[in-house]
mmCIF file of C-alpha atoms in Angstrom:
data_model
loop_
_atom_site.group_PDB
_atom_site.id
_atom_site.type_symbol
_atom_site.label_atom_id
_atom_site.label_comp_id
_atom_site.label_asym_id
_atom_site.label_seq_id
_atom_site.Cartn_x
_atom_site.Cartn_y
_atom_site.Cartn_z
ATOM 1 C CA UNK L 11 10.675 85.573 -104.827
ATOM 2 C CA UNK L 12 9.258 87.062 -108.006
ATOM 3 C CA UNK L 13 8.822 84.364 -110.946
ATOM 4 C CA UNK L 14 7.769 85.392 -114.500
ATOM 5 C CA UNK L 15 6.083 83.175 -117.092
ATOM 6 C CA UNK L 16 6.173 83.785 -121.034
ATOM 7 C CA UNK L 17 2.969 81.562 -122.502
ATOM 8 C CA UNK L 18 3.282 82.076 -126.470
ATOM 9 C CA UNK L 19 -0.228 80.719 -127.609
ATOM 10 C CA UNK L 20 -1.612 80.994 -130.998
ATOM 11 C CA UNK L 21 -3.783 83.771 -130.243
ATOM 12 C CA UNK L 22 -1.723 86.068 -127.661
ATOM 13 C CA UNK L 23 1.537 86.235 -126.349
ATOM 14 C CA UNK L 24 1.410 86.890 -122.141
ATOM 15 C CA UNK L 25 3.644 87.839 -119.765
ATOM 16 C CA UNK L 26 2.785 86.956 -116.260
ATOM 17 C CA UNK L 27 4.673 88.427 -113.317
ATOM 18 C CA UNK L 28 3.979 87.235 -109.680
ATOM 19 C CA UNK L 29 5.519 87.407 -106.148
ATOM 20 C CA UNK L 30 5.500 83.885 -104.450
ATOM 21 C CA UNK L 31 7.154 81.445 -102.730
ATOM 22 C CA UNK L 32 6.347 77.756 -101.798
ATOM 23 C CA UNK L 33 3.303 76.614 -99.865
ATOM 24 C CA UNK L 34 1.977 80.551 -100.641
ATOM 25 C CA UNK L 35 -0.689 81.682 -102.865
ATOM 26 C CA UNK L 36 1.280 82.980 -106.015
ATOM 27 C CA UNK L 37 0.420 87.185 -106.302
ATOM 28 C CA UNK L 38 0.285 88.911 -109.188
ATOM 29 C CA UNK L 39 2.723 91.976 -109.995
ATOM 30 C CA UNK L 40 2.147 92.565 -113.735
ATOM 31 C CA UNK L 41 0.580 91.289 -116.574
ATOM 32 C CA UNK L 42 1.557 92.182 -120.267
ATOM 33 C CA UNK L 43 0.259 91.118 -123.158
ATOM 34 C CA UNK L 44 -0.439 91.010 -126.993
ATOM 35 C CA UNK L 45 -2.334 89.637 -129.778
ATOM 36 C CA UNK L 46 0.443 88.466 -132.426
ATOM 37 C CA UNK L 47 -2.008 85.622 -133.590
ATOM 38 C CA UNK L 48 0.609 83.329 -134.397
ATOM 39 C CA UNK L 49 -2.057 80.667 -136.295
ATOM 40 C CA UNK L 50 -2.655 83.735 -138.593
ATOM 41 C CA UNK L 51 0.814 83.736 -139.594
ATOM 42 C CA UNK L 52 1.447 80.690 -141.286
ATOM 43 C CA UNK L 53 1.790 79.902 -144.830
ATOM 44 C CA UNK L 54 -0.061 77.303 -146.889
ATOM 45 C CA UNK L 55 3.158 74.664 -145.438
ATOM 46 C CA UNK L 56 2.111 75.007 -142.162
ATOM 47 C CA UNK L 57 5.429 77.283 -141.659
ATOM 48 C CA UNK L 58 5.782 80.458 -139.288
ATOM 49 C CA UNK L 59 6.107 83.583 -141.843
ATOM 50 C CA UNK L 60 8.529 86.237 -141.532
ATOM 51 C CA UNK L 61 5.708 88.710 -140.273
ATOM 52 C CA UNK L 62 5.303 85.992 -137.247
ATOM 53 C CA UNK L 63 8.574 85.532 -136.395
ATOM 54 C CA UNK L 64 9.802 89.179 -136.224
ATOM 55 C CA UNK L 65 7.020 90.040 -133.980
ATOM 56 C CA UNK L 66 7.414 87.079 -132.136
ATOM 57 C CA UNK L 67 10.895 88.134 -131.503
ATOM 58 C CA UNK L 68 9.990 91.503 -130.712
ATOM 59 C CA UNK L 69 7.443 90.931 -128.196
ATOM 60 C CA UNK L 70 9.667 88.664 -126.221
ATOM 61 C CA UNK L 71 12.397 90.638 -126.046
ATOM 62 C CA UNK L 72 9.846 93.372 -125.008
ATOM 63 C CA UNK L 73 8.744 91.089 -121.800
ATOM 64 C CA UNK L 74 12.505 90.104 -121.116
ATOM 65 C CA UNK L 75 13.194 93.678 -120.691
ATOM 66 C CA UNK L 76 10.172 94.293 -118.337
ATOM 67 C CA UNK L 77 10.711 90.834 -116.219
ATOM 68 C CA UNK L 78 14.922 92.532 -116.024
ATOM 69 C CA UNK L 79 13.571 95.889 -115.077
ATOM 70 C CA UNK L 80 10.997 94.521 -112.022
ATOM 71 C CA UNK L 81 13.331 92.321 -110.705
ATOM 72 C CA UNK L 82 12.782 88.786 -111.304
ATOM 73 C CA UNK L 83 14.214 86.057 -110.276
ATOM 74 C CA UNK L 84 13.530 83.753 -112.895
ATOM 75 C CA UNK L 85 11.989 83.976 -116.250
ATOM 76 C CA UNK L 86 9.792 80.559 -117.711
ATOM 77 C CA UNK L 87 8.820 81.153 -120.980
ATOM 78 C CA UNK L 88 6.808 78.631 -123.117
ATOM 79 C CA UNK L 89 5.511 77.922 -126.518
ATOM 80 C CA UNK L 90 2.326 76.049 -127.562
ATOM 81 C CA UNK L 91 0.332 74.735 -130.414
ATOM 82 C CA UNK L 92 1.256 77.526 -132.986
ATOM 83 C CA UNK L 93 4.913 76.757 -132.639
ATOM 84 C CA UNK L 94 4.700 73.605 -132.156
ATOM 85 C CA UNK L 95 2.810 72.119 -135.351
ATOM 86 C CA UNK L 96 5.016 74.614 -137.611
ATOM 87 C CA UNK L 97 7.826 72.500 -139.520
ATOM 88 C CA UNK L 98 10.055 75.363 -139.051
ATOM 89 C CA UNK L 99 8.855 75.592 -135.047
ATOM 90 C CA UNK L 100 12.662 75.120 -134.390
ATOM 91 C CA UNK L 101 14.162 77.635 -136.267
ATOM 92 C CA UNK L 102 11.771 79.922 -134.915
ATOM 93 C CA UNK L 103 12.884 79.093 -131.439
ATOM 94 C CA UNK L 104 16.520 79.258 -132.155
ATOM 95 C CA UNK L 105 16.356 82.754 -133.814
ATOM 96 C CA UNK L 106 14.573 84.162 -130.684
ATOM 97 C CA UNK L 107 16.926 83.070 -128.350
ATOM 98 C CA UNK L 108 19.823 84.082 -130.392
ATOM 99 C CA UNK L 109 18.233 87.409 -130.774
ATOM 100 C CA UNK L 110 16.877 88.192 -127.321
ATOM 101 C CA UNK L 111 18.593 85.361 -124.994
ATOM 102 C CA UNK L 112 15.685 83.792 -123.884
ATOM 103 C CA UNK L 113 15.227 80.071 -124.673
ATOM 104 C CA UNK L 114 11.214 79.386 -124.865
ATOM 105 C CA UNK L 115 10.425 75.676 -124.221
ATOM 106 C CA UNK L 116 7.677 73.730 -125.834
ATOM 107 C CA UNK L 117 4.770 72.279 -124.524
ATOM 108 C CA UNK L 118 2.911 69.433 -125.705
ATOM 109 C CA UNK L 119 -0.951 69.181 -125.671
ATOM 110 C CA UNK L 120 -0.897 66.746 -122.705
ATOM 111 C CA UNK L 121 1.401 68.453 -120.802
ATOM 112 C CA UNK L 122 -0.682 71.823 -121.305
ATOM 113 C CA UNK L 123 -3.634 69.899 -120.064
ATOM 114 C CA UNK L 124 -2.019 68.681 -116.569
ATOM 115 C CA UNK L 125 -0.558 71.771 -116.010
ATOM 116 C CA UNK L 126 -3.498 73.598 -116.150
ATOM 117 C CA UNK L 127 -5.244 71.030 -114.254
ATOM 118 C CA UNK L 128 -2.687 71.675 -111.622
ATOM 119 C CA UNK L 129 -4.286 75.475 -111.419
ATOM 120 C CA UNK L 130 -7.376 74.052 -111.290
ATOM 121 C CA UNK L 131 -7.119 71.608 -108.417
ATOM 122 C CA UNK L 132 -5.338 74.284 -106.239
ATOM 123 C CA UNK L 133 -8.099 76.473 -106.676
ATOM 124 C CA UNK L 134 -10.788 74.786 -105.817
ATOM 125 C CA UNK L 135 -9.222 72.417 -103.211
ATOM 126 C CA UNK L 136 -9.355 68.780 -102.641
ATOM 127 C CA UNK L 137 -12.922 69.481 -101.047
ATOM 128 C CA UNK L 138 -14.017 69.686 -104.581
ATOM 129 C CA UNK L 139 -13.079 65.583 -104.933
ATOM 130 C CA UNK L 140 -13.101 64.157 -108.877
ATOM 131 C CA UNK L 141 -12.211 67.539 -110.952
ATOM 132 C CA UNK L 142 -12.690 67.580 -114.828
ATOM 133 C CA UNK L 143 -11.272 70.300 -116.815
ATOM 134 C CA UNK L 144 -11.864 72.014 -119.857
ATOM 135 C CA UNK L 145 -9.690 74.432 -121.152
ATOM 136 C CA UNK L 146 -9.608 75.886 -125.139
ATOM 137 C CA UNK L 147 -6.836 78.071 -126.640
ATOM 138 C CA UNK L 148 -6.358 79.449 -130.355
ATOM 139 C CA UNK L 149 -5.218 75.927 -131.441
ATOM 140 C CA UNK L 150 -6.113 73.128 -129.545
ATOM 141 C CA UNK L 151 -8.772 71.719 -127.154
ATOM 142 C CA UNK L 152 -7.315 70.380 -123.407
ATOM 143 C CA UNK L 153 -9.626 68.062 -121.485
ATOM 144 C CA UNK L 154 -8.264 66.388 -118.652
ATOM 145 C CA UNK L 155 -9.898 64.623 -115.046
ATOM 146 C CA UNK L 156 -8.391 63.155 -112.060
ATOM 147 C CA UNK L 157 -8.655 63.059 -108.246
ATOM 148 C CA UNK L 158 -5.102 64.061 -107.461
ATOM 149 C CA UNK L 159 -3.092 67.219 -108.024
ATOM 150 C CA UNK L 160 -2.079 65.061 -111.641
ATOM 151 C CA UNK L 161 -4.903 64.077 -113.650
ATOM 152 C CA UNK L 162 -5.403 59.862 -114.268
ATOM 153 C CA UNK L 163 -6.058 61.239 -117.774
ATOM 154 C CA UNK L 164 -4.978 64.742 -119.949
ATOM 155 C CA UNK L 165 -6.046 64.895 -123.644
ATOM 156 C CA UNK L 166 -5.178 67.673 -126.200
ATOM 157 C CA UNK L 167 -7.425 67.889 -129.865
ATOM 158 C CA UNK L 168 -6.491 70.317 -132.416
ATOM 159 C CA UNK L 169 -10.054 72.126 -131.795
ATOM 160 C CA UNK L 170 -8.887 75.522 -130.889
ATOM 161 C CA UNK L 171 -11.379 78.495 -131.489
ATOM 162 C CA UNK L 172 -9.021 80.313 -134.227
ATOM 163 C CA UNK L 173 -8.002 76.868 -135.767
ATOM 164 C CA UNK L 174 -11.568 76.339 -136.529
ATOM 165 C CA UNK L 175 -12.663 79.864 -137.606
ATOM 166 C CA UNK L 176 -10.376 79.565 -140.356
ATOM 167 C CA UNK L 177 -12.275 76.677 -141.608
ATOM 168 C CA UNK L 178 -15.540 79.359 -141.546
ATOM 169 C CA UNK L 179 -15.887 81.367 -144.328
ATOM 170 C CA UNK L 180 -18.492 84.347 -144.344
ATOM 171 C CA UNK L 181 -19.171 86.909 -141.651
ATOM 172 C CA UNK L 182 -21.412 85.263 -139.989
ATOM 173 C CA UNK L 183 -20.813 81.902 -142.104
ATOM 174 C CA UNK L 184 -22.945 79.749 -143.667
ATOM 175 C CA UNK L 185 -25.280 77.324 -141.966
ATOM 176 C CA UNK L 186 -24.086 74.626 -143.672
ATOM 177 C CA UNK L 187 -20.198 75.511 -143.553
ATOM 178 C CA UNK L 188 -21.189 75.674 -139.316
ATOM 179 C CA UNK L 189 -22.949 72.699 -138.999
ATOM 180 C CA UNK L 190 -20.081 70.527 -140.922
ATOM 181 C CA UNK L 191 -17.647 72.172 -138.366
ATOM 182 C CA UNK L 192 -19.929 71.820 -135.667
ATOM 183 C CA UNK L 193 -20.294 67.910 -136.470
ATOM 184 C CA UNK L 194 -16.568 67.709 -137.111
ATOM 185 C CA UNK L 195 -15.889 68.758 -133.518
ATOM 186 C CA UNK L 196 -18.324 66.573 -131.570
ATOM 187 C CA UNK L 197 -17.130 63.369 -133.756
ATOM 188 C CA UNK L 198 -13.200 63.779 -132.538
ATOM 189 C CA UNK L 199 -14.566 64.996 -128.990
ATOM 190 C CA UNK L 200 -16.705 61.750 -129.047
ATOM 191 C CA UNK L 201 -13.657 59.742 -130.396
ATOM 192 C CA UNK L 202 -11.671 60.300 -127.257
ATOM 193 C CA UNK L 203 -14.563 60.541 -124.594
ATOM 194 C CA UNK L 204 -13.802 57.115 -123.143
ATOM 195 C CA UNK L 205 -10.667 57.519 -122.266
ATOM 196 C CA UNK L 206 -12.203 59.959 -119.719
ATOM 197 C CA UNK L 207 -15.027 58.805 -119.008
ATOM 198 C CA UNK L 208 -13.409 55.472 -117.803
ATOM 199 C CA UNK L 209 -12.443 57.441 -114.139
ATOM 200 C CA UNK L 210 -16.020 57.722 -113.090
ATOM 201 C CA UNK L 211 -17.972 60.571 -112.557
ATOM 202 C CA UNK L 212 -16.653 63.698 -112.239
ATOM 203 C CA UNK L 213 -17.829 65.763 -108.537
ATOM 204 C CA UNK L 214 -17.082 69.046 -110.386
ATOM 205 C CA UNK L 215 -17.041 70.459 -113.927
ATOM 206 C CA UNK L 216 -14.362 73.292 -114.226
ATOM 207 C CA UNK L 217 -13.546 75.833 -117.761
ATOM 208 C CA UNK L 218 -10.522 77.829 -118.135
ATOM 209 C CA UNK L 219 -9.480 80.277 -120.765
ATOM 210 C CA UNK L 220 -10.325 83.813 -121.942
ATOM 211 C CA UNK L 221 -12.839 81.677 -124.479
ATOM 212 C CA UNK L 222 -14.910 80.670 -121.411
ATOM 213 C CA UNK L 223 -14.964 83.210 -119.403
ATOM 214 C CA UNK L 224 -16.431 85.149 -122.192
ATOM 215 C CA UNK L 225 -19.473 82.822 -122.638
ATOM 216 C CA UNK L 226 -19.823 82.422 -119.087
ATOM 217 C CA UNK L 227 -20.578 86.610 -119.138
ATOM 218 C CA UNK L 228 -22.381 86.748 -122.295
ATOM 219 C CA UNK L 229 -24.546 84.026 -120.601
ATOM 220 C CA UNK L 230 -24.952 86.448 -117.271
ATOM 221 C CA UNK L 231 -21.413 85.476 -115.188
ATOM 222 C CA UNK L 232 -19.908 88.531 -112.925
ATOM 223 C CA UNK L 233 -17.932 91.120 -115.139
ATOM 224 C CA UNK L 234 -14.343 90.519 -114.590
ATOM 225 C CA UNK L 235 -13.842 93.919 -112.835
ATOM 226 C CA UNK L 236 -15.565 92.461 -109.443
ATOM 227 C CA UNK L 237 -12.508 90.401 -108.912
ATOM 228 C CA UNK L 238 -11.336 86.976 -109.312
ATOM 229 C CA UNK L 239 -12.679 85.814 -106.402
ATOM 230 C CA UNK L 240 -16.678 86.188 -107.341
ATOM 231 C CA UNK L 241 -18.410 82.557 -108.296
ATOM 232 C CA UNK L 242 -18.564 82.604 -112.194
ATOM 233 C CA UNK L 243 -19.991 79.071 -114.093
ATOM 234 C CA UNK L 244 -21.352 78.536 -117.375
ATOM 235 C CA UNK L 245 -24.824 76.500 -118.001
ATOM 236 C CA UNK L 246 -25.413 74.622 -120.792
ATOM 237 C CA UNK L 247 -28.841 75.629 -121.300
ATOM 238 C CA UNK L 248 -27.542 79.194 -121.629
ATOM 239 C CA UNK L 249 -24.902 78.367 -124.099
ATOM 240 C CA UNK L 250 -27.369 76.412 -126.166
ATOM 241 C CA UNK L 251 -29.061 79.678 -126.527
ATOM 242 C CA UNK L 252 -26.351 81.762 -126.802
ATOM 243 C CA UNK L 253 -24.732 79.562 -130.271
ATOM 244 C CA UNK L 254 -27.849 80.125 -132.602
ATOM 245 C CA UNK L 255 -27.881 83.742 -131.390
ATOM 246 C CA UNK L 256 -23.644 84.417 -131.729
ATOM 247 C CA UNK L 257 -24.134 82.042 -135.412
ATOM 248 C CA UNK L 258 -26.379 85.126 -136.830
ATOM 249 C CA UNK L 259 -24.253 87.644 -136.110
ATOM 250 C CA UNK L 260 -21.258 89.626 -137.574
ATOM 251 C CA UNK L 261 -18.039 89.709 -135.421
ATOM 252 C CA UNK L 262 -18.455 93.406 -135.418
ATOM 253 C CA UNK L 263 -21.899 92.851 -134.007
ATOM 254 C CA UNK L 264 -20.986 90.264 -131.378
ATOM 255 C CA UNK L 265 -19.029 93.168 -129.728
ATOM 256 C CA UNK L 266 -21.699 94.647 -128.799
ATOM 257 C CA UNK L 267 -22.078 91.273 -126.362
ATOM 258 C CA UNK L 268 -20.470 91.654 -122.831
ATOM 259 C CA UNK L 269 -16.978 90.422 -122.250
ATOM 260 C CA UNK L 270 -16.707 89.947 -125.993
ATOM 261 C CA UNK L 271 -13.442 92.330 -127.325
ATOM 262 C CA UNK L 272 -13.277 93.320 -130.897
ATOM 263 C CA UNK L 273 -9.956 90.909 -130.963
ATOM 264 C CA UNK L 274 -11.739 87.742 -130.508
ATOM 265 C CA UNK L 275 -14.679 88.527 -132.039
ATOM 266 C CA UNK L 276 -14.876 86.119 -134.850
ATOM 267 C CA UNK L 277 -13.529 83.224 -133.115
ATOM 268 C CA UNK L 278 -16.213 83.077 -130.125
ATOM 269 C CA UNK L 279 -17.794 81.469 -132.136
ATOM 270 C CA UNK L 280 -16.247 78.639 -133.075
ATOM 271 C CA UNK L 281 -14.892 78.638 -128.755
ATOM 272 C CA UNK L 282 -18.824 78.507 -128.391
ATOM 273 C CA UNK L 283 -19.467 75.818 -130.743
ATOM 274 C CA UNK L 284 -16.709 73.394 -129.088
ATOM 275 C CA UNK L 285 -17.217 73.763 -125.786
ATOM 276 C CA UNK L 286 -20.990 73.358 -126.036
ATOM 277 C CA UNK L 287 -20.148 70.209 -127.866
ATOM 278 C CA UNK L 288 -17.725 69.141 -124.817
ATOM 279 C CA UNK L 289 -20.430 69.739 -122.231
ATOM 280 C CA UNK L 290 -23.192 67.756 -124.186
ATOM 281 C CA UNK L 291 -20.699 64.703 -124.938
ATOM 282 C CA UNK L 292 -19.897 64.290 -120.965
ATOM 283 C CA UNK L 293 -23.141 65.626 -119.960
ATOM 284 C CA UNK L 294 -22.024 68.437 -118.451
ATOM 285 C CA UNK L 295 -24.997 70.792 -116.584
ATOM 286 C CA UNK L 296 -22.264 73.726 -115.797
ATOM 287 C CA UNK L 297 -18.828 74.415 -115.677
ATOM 288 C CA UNK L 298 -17.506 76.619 -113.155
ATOM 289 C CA UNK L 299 -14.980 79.582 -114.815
ATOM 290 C CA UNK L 300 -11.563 79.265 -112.989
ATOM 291 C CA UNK L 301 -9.463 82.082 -113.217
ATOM 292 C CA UNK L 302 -6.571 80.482 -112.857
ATOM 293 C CA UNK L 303 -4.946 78.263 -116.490
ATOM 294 C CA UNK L 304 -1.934 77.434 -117.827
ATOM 295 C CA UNK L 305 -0.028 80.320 -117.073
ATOM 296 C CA UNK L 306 -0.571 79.908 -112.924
ATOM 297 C CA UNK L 307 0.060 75.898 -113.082
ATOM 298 C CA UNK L 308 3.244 76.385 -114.590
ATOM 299 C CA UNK L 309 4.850 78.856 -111.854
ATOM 300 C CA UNK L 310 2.516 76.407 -109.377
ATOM 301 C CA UNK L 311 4.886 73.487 -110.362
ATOM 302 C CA UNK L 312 8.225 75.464 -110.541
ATOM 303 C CA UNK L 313 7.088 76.308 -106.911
ATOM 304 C CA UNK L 314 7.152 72.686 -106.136
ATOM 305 C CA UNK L 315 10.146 72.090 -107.527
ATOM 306 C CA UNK L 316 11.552 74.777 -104.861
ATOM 307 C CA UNK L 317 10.510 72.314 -101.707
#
């Protein structure tokens, strides 16, 4: 069968088309994308502006039209952080189903987390024992470890790599406008460390999200055009480097950086800043990249729900 997923996250709005069917590896058909940046569009009371919601509306309609035209089945389409935080997150919802027919369901932080942990543990296999994932979008931070195929614990922190760029002013900011964010981040990953911790220790150390990935290739990882299938991981010791160096630059410089796009430029940051944090709290030596995330544990589960 052919399944289709809508993820509307606060940077980029994706539609993800595979051929699949249960107990088989999920195959992908399309992809189609865009950067609405959703955070961007909100006004000083937290609510979705007009700008926001008619491209919002737009772009799904767009990806309905492509999921009718190649055939699928069904069509899962989901909303996080952006949506969800805005007072008028509802409203928003209800005028883009009324306007295109498709209903987009919200996610919460912890169930973002355990989804994507899902992907993570069917990648790597049960070979791969204790997993602990860490996965950042535009809004929030998802941290989650476990031994099953559901984690024992999935956190979500509002440390996303735009939501904190907006706290930096200056191209490149300040050092002392980076340092409070910097010791912002590591006091509310800190805050909830025990609550994973508790589980033990982890066998492996896995990142998802277009975030990581970049820093794993600014810090030497395979370019994505060798496939998804090449080993790609992320050492700490490289990403300590790597923060001073992206922290002096422009965001039109850092483009010059490999497998950094002019898009998400300024917010690598800030995505550099956290997850360097996350790996020093739970003393973490190097994450391996997984290229499957949210997007591939949600069609993953509505697979099991076929059986």
């Amino acid at each position: 069968m052919r399944l289709g997923v809508i993820d509307v996250g606060s940077n980029t709005v994706h539609l993800l088309v595979v051929d699949a069917h249960p107990g088989a590896q999920p195959l992908p058909a399309t992809s189609h994308k865009r950067l609405l940046r959703l955070s961007e569009h909100v006004t000083a009371d937290g609510l979705i502006d007009d700008e926001g919601i008619r491209d919002l509306t737009q772009f799904v309609g767009e990806c309905v039209q492509i999921a009718e035209d190649l055939g699928i089945s069904e069509l899962m389409s989901f909303v996080t952080s952006a949506i969800r935080e805005a007072p008028n997150g509802q409203a928003v919802l209800d005028h883009v189903r009324d306007v295109t027919g498709q209903s987009l369901r919200v996610l919460t932080g912890e169930d973002e987390a355990r989804v994507t942990f899902l992907a993570t543990r069917r990648w790597f296999g049960w070979s791969s024992g204790r997993l602990f994932g860490i996965d950042i979008g535009g809004g929030s931070l998802e941290l989650a470890t476990g031994i099953d195929e559901t984690p024992d614990t999935a956190i979500s922190l509002p440390l996303g790599a735009g939501r904190l760029t907006r706290t930096l002013d200056g191209d490149p900011p300040s050092a002392q406008d980076l340092r409070a964010v910097r010791a912002q981040v590591r006091t509310q990953i800190a805050s909830s460390a025990r609550t994973l911790t508790r589980w033990g220790t982890p066998d492996r150390y896995v990142g998802t999200s277009k975030t990581i990935r970049s820093l794993a290739r600014m810090c030497g990882a395979a370019p994505s055009s060798d496939g998804p299938f090449v080993h790609r991981s992320l050492e700490r010791a490289a990403l300590a480097d790597l923060v001073p160096r992206l922290a002096s630059m422009t965001a039109e410089e850092r483009t010059s950086l490999p497998g950094v796009s002019p898009e998400r430029s300024a917010q690598v940051l800030a995505g550099a800043v956290v997850i360097e944090a996350a790996m020093d709290i739970f003393g973490v030596e190097r994450l391996d990249v997984c290229p499957w995330a949210l997007r591939e544990g949600l069609i993953l589960r509505r697979l099991d729900a076929l059986e």
